[in-house]
């Protein structure tokens, strides 16, 4: 009987430790911009999405304010560009205004990895509602 009790205690301890490690892993993956935070969704249409990946940072004035949540090729052949959906943390959404623009910027030169930079809007302009398309800043020499 004592053997079964010791074995049960060992199995229970290992199981509890596995759950704790799994929980910590979820928290580490989630991080500050991870799975647990609600985001305000916006859209940007770029001519192409080379170097841009889902999960890429979205920054404003050098501060990460969100991530790229989806990149979609339009199914309609008459529609131009690549639709990029971004998620902005709610506390920064107030700074996305009707005169804000979005551009792809270089994150890693060697890997050609990019991020989305949003310019802060002017305080006198209206806040851009969730689900709106942020105008694209035309880029020169970005490939």
Coordinates of N, CA and C in Angstrom, one line a residue:
X1 N 0.8 -1.2 0.0 CA 0.0 0.0 0.0 C 0.9 1.3 0.0
X2 N 2.0 1.2 0.7 CA 2.9 2.4 0.8 C 3.5 2.6 -0.6
X3 N 3.7 1.6 -1.3 CA 4.3 1.8 -2.7 C 3.3 2.5 -3.6
X4 N 2.1 2.1 -3.5 CA 1.1 2.8 -4.4 C 0.9 4.3 -4.0
X5 N 1.0 4.5 -2.7 CA 0.9 5.9 -2.3 C 2.1 6.7 -2.8
X6 N 3.3 6.2 -2.7 CA 4.5 6.9 -3.2 C 4.4 7.1 -4.7
X7 N 4.0 6.1 -5.4 CA 3.8 6.2 -6.8 C 2.8 7.2 -7.2
X8 N 1.7 7.2 -6.6 CA 0.6 8.2 -6.8 C 1.1 9.6 -6.5
X9 N 1.8 9.8 -5.5 CA 2.4 11.1 -5.1 C 3.4 11.6 -6.2
X10 N 4.2 10.7 -6.7 CA 5.2 11.0 -7.7 C 4.5 11.4 -9.0
X11 N 3.5 10.6 -9.4 CA 2.8 10.9 -10.6 C 2.1 12.2 -10.5
X12 N 1.4 12.5 -9.4 CA 0.7 13.8 -9.2 C 1.7 14.9 -9.2
X13 N 2.9 14.8 -8.6 CA 3.8 15.9 -8.6 C 4.3 16.2 -10.0
X14 N 4.7 15.1 -10.8 CA 5.1 15.3 -12.1 C 4.0 16.0 -13.0
X15 N 2.8 15.5 -12.8 CA 1.7 16.1 -13.6 C 1.5 17.6 -13.2
X16 N 1.6 18.0 -11.9 CA 1.5 19.4 -11.5 C 2.6 20.2 -12.1
X17 N 3.8 19.7 -12.0 CA 5.0 20.4 -12.6 C 4.8 20.6 -14.1
X18 N 4.3 19.6 -14.8 CA 4.0 19.7 -16.2 C 3.0 20.8 -16.5
X19 N 2.0 20.9 -15.7 CA 1.0 22.0 -15.9 C 1.6 23.3 -15.6
X20 N 2.4 23.5 -14.6 CA 3.0 24.7 -14.3 C 3.9 25.2 -15.5
X21 N 4.7 24.2 -16.0 CA 5.6 24.5 -17.1 C 4.8 24.9 -18.4
X22 N 3.7 24.2 -18.6 CA 2.9 24.5 -19.8 C 2.3 25.9 -19.6
X23 N 1.8 26.3 -18.4 CA 1.3 27.6 -18.2 C 2.4 28.7 -18.4
X24 N 3.6 28.5 -17.9 CA 4.6 29.4 -18.1 C 5.0 29.6 -19.6
X25 N 5.0 28.5 -20.3 CA 5.2 28.5 -21.7 C 4.2 29.4 -22.5
X26 N 2.9 29.2 -22.1 CA 1.9 30.1 -22.7 C 2.1 31.5 -22.4
X27 N 2.5 31.8 -21.2 CA 2.7 33.2 -20.8 C 3.9 33.8 -21.6
X28 N 5.0 33.0 -21.7 CA 6.1 33.4 -22.5 C 5.8 33.7 -23.9
X29 N 5.1 32.8 -24.5 CA 4.7 33.0 -25.9 C 3.8 34.1 -26.1
X30 N 2.8 34.3 -25.2 CA 1.9 35.4 -25.3 C 2.6 36.7 -25.1
X31 N 3.5 36.8 -24.1 CA 4.2 38.1 -23.9 C 3.3 39.3 -23.8
X32 N 3.9 40.4 -23.9 CA 3.1 41.7 -23.9 C 2.2 41.9 -25.0
X33 N 2.5 41.3 -26.2 CA 1.7 41.5 -27.4 C 1.1 40.2 -27.9
X34 N 1.0 39.3 -27.0 CA 0.6 37.9 -27.4 C -0.9 37.7 -27.4
X35 N -1.3 36.5 -27.1 CA -2.6 36.0 -27.3 C -3.7 36.6 -26.4
X36 N -3.3 37.2 -25.3 CA -4.2 37.5 -24.2 C -4.7 39.0 -24.3
X37 N -4.2 39.7 -25.3 CA -4.5 41.1 -25.3 C -5.5 41.4 -26.5
X38 N -6.5 42.2 -26.2 CA -7.4 42.6 -27.2 C -6.8 43.7 -28.1
X39 N -7.0 43.6 -29.4 CA -6.4 44.6 -30.3 C -7.4 45.3 -31.1
X40 N -7.1 46.5 -31.6 CA -8.0 47.2 -32.5 C -7.4 46.9 -33.9
X41 N -8.3 46.4 -34.8 CA -7.9 46.0 -36.1 C -8.0 47.2 -37.1
X42 N -6.9 47.2 -37.9 CA -6.9 48.2 -39.1 C -6.4 47.4 -40.3
X43 N -6.5 48.0 -41.4 CA -6.0 47.4 -42.7 C -5.1 48.4 -43.4
X44 N -4.2 47.8 -44.2 CA -3.3 48.6 -45.0 C -3.2 47.7 -46.3
X45 N -3.1 48.4 -47.5 CA -2.9 47.7 -48.7 C -1.6 48.1 -49.3
X46 N -0.7 47.1 -49.4 CA 0.6 47.4 -50.0 C 0.7 46.8 -51.4
X47 N 1.6 47.3 -52.2 CA 1.7 46.8 -53.6 C 2.2 45.3 -53.5
X48 N 3.1 45.0 -52.6 CA 3.5 43.6 -52.3 C 3.9 43.5 -50.9
X49 N 4.0 42.3 -50.4 CA 4.3 42.1 -49.0 C 5.6 41.4 -48.8
X50 N 6.6 41.6 -49.7 CA 7.9 40.9 -49.6 C 8.5 41.4 -48.3
X51 N 9.0 40.4 -47.5 CA 9.7 40.7 -46.3 C 8.8 40.9 -45.1
X52 N 7.5 41.0 -45.3 CA 6.5 41.2 -44.2 C 5.9 39.9 -43.9
X53 N 5.9 39.6 -42.6 CA 5.4 38.3 -42.1 C 4.3 38.5 -41.0
X54 N 3.4 37.6 -40.9 CA 2.4 37.6 -39.8 C 3.2 37.6 -38.5
X55 N 2.8 38.4 -37.6 CA 3.5 38.5 -36.3 C 4.6 39.6 -36.3
X56 N 4.8 40.2 -37.5 CA 5.8 41.3 -37.6 C 5.4 42.5 -36.7
X57 N 6.3 43.2 -36.2 CA 5.9 44.4 -35.3 C 5.2 45.5 -36.1
X58 N 4.4 46.2 -35.4 CA 3.8 47.5 -35.9 C 4.3 48.5 -34.9
X59 N 4.9 49.5 -35.4 CA 5.5 50.6 -34.6 C 5.0 51.9 -34.9
X60 N 5.1 52.8 -33.9 CA 4.7 54.2 -34.1 C 5.8 55.0 -33.4
X61 N 6.5 55.8 -34.1 CA 7.6 56.6 -33.5 C 8.6 55.7 -32.8
X62 N 8.9 54.5 -33.3 CA 9.9 53.6 -32.7 C 9.4 52.7 -31.6
X63 N 8.1 52.9 -31.2 CA 7.6 52.1 -30.1 C 6.6 51.0 -30.7
X64 N 6.8 49.8 -30.3 CA 5.9 48.7 -30.8 C 4.5 48.9 -30.2
X65 N 3.5 49.0 -31.1 CA 2.2 49.2 -30.6 C 1.2 48.1 -31.0
X66 N 1.8 47.1 -31.7 CA 1.0 46.0 -32.2 C 1.7 45.1 -33.1
X67 N 1.0 44.2 -33.8 CA 1.6 43.3 -34.7 C 0.8 43.1 -36.0
X68 N 1.4 42.6 -37.0 CA 0.7 42.2 -38.2 C 0.0 40.9 -37.9
X69 N -1.4 40.9 -38.1 CA -2.2 39.7 -37.8 C -2.6 38.9 -39.0
X70 N -2.5 39.4 -40.2 CA -2.9 38.6 -41.3 C -2.4 39.3 -42.6
X71 N -2.0 38.5 -43.6 CA -1.6 39.0 -44.9 C -2.3 38.2 -45.9
X72 N -3.1 38.8 -46.8 CA -4.0 38.1 -47.7 C -3.8 38.7 -49.1
X73 N -3.7 37.7 -50.1 CA -3.7 38.0 -51.5 C -5.2 38.1 -51.9
X74 N -5.6 39.2 -52.6 CA -7.0 39.2 -53.0 C -7.4 38.1 -53.9
X75 N -8.6 37.6 -53.8 CA -9.0 36.5 -54.7 C -9.6 37.1 -56.0
X76 N -10.0 38.4 -56.0 CA -10.5 39.1 -57.2 C -9.3 39.6 -58.0
X77 N -9.2 39.1 -59.3 CA -8.1 39.5 -60.1 C -8.1 41.0 -60.5
X78 N -9.2 41.7 -60.3 CA -9.2 43.1 -60.6 C -8.7 44.0 -59.4
X79 N -8.6 43.3 -58.2 CA -8.2 44.0 -57.0 C -6.7 44.1 -56.9
X80 N -6.1 45.2 -56.7 CA -4.7 45.4 -56.7 C -4.2 45.4 -55.2
X81 N -2.9 44.9 -55.1 CA -2.2 45.0 -53.8 C -2.5 43.8 -52.9
X82 N -1.8 43.8 -51.8 CA -1.9 42.8 -50.8 C -2.5 43.4 -49.5
X83 N -3.5 42.8 -49.0 CA -4.2 43.3 -47.8 C -3.5 42.8 -46.6
X84 N -3.1 43.8 -45.8 CA -2.4 43.5 -44.5 C -3.3 43.9 -43.4
X85 N -3.6 43.0 -42.5 CA -4.4 43.4 -41.3 C -3.4 43.5 -40.1
X86 N -3.6 44.6 -39.4 CA -2.7 44.9 -38.2 C -3.6 45.0 -37.0
X87 N -3.1 44.6 -35.8 CA -3.7 44.7 -34.6 C -3.0 45.7 -33.7
X88 N -3.6 46.7 -33.3 CA -3.0 47.8 -32.4 C -3.5 47.6 -31.0
X89 N -2.7 47.7 -30.0 CA -3.1 47.7 -28.6 C -4.1 48.9 -28.4
X90 N -5.2 48.7 -27.6 CA -6.2 49.7 -27.5 C -5.6 51.1 -26.9
X91 N -4.6 51.0 -26.1 CA -4.1 52.3 -25.5 C -3.4 53.1 -26.6
X92 N -3.0 52.5 -27.7 CA -2.3 53.3 -28.8 C -3.3 53.6 -29.9
X93 N -4.5 53.0 -30.0 CA -5.4 53.2 -31.1 C -5.8 54.7 -31.1
X94 N -5.9 55.4 -30.0 CA -6.3 56.8 -30.0 C -5.3 57.7 -30.9
X95 N -4.1 57.2 -31.0 CA -3.1 58.0 -31.8 C -3.2 57.7 -33.3
X96 N -4.0 56.7 -33.7 CA -4.1 56.4 -35.1 C -5.3 57.3 -35.6
X97 N -4.9 58.3 -36.4 CA -5.8 59.4 -36.8 C -6.1 59.3 -38.3
X98 N -7.0 60.1 -38.8 CA -7.4 60.1 -40.2 C -6.2 60.5 -41.1
X99 N -5.2 61.2 -40.5 CA -4.1 61.6 -41.3 C -2.8 60.8 -41.1
X100 N -3.0 59.7 -40.3 CA -1.9 58.7 -40.2 C -1.6 58.0 -41.5
X101 N -0.4 57.6 -41.7 CA -0.1 56.7 -42.8 C 0.7 55.5 -42.4
X102 N 0.8 54.5 -43.2 CA 1.5 53.3 -42.9 C 2.5 53.0 -44.0
X103 N 3.7 52.5 -43.6 CA 4.7 52.2 -44.5 C 5.5 50.9 -44.1
X104 N 6.0 50.2 -45.0 CA 6.9 49.1 -44.6 C 8.3 49.6 -44.4
X105 N 8.9 49.2 -43.4 CA 10.3 49.6 -43.1 C 11.2 48.4 -42.8
X106 N 12.5 48.5 -43.0 CA 13.4 47.4 -42.9 C 13.6 47.1 -41.4
X107 N 13.4 45.8 -41.0 CA 13.7 45.4 -39.6 C 15.0 44.7 -39.6
X108 N 15.3 43.7 -40.5 CA 16.5 43.0 -40.6 C 17.0 43.1 -42.0
X109 N 18.2 43.7 -42.2 CA 18.7 43.9 -43.5 C 19.1 42.6 -44.2
X110 N 19.8 41.7 -43.5 CA 20.3 40.5 -44.1 C 19.1 39.5 -44.5
X111 N 18.1 39.5 -43.7 CA 16.9 38.6 -44.0 C 15.8 39.3 -44.8
X112 N 16.0 40.6 -45.0 CA 14.9 41.4 -45.7 C 13.6 41.4 -45.0
X113 N 13.7 41.2 -43.7 CA 12.5 41.2 -42.8 C 12.0 42.7 -42.6
X114 N 10.7 42.9 -42.7 CA 10.1 44.2 -42.6 C 9.2 44.3 -41.4
X115 N 8.8 45.5 -41.0 CA 7.8 45.8 -40.1 C 6.9 46.9 -40.6
X116 N 5.8 47.2 -40.0 CA 4.9 48.3 -40.4 C 5.1 49.5 -39.5
X117 N 5.4 50.6 -40.1 CA 5.5 51.9 -39.3 C 4.3 52.7 -39.6
X118 N 3.6 53.1 -38.5 CA 2.4 54.0 -38.6 C 2.8 55.4 -38.1
X119 N 2.5 56.4 -38.8 CA 2.8 57.8 -38.3 C 1.7 58.2 -37.4
X120 N 2.1 58.9 -36.3 CA 1.0 59.3 -35.4 C 0.3 60.5 -36.1
X121 N -1.0 60.4 -35.9 CA -1.9 61.5 -36.5 C -1.8 62.8 -35.7
X122 N -2.3 63.8 -36.4 CA -2.4 65.1 -35.7 C -3.5 65.1 -34.7
X123 N -3.3 65.7 -33.5 CA -4.3 65.8 -32.5 C -5.6 66.4 -33.0
X124 N -5.6 67.3 -33.9 CA -6.8 68.0 -34.4 C -7.6 67.2 -35.3
X125 N -7.1 66.0 -35.8 CA -7.9 65.2 -36.7 C -8.7 64.1 -36.0
X126 N -9.6 63.5 -36.7 CA -10.5 62.5 -36.0 C -9.7 61.2 -35.9
X127 N -10.1 60.5 -34.8 CA -9.5 59.1 -34.6 C -10.0 58.2 -35.8
X128 N -9.2 57.4 -36.3 CA -9.6 56.4 -37.3 C -10.3 55.3 -36.7
X129 N -11.6 55.0 -37.1 CA -12.3 53.9 -36.4 C -11.7 52.6 -36.7
X130 N -12.0 51.6 -35.8 CA -11.5 50.2 -35.9 C -12.1 49.7 -37.2
X131 N -11.2 48.9 -37.9 CA -11.6 48.3 -39.2 C -11.3 49.1 -40.4
X132 N -10.9 50.4 -40.2 CA -10.6 51.3 -41.3 C -9.3 50.9 -42.0
X133 N -9.1 51.4 -43.2 CA -7.9 51.3 -43.9 C -7.0 52.5 -43.7
X134 N -5.8 52.2 -43.3 CA -4.8 53.3 -43.1 C -4.2 53.6 -44.4
X135 N -4.1 54.8 -44.9 CA -3.5 55.1 -46.2 C -2.0 54.7 -46.2
X136 N -1.6 54.2 -47.3 CA -0.2 53.8 -47.4 C 0.7 54.9 -47.9
X137 N 1.8 55.0 -47.2 CA 2.8 56.0 -47.6 C 3.6 55.4 -48.8
X138 N 3.7 56.1 -49.9 CA 4.4 55.5 -51.1 C 5.9 55.4 -50.7
X139 N 6.5 54.3 -51.0 CA 7.9 54.1 -50.6 C 8.8 54.1 -51.9
X140 N 9.9 54.6 -51.7 CA 10.9 54.6 -52.8 C 12.0 53.7 -52.4
X141 N 12.4 52.7 -53.3 CA 13.5 51.9 -53.1 C 13.3 50.7 -52.1
X142 N 12.1 50.4 -51.7 CA 11.8 49.3 -50.8 C 11.4 48.1 -51.6
X143 N 12.0 47.0 -51.4 CA 11.6 45.8 -52.3 C 11.4 44.6 -51.5

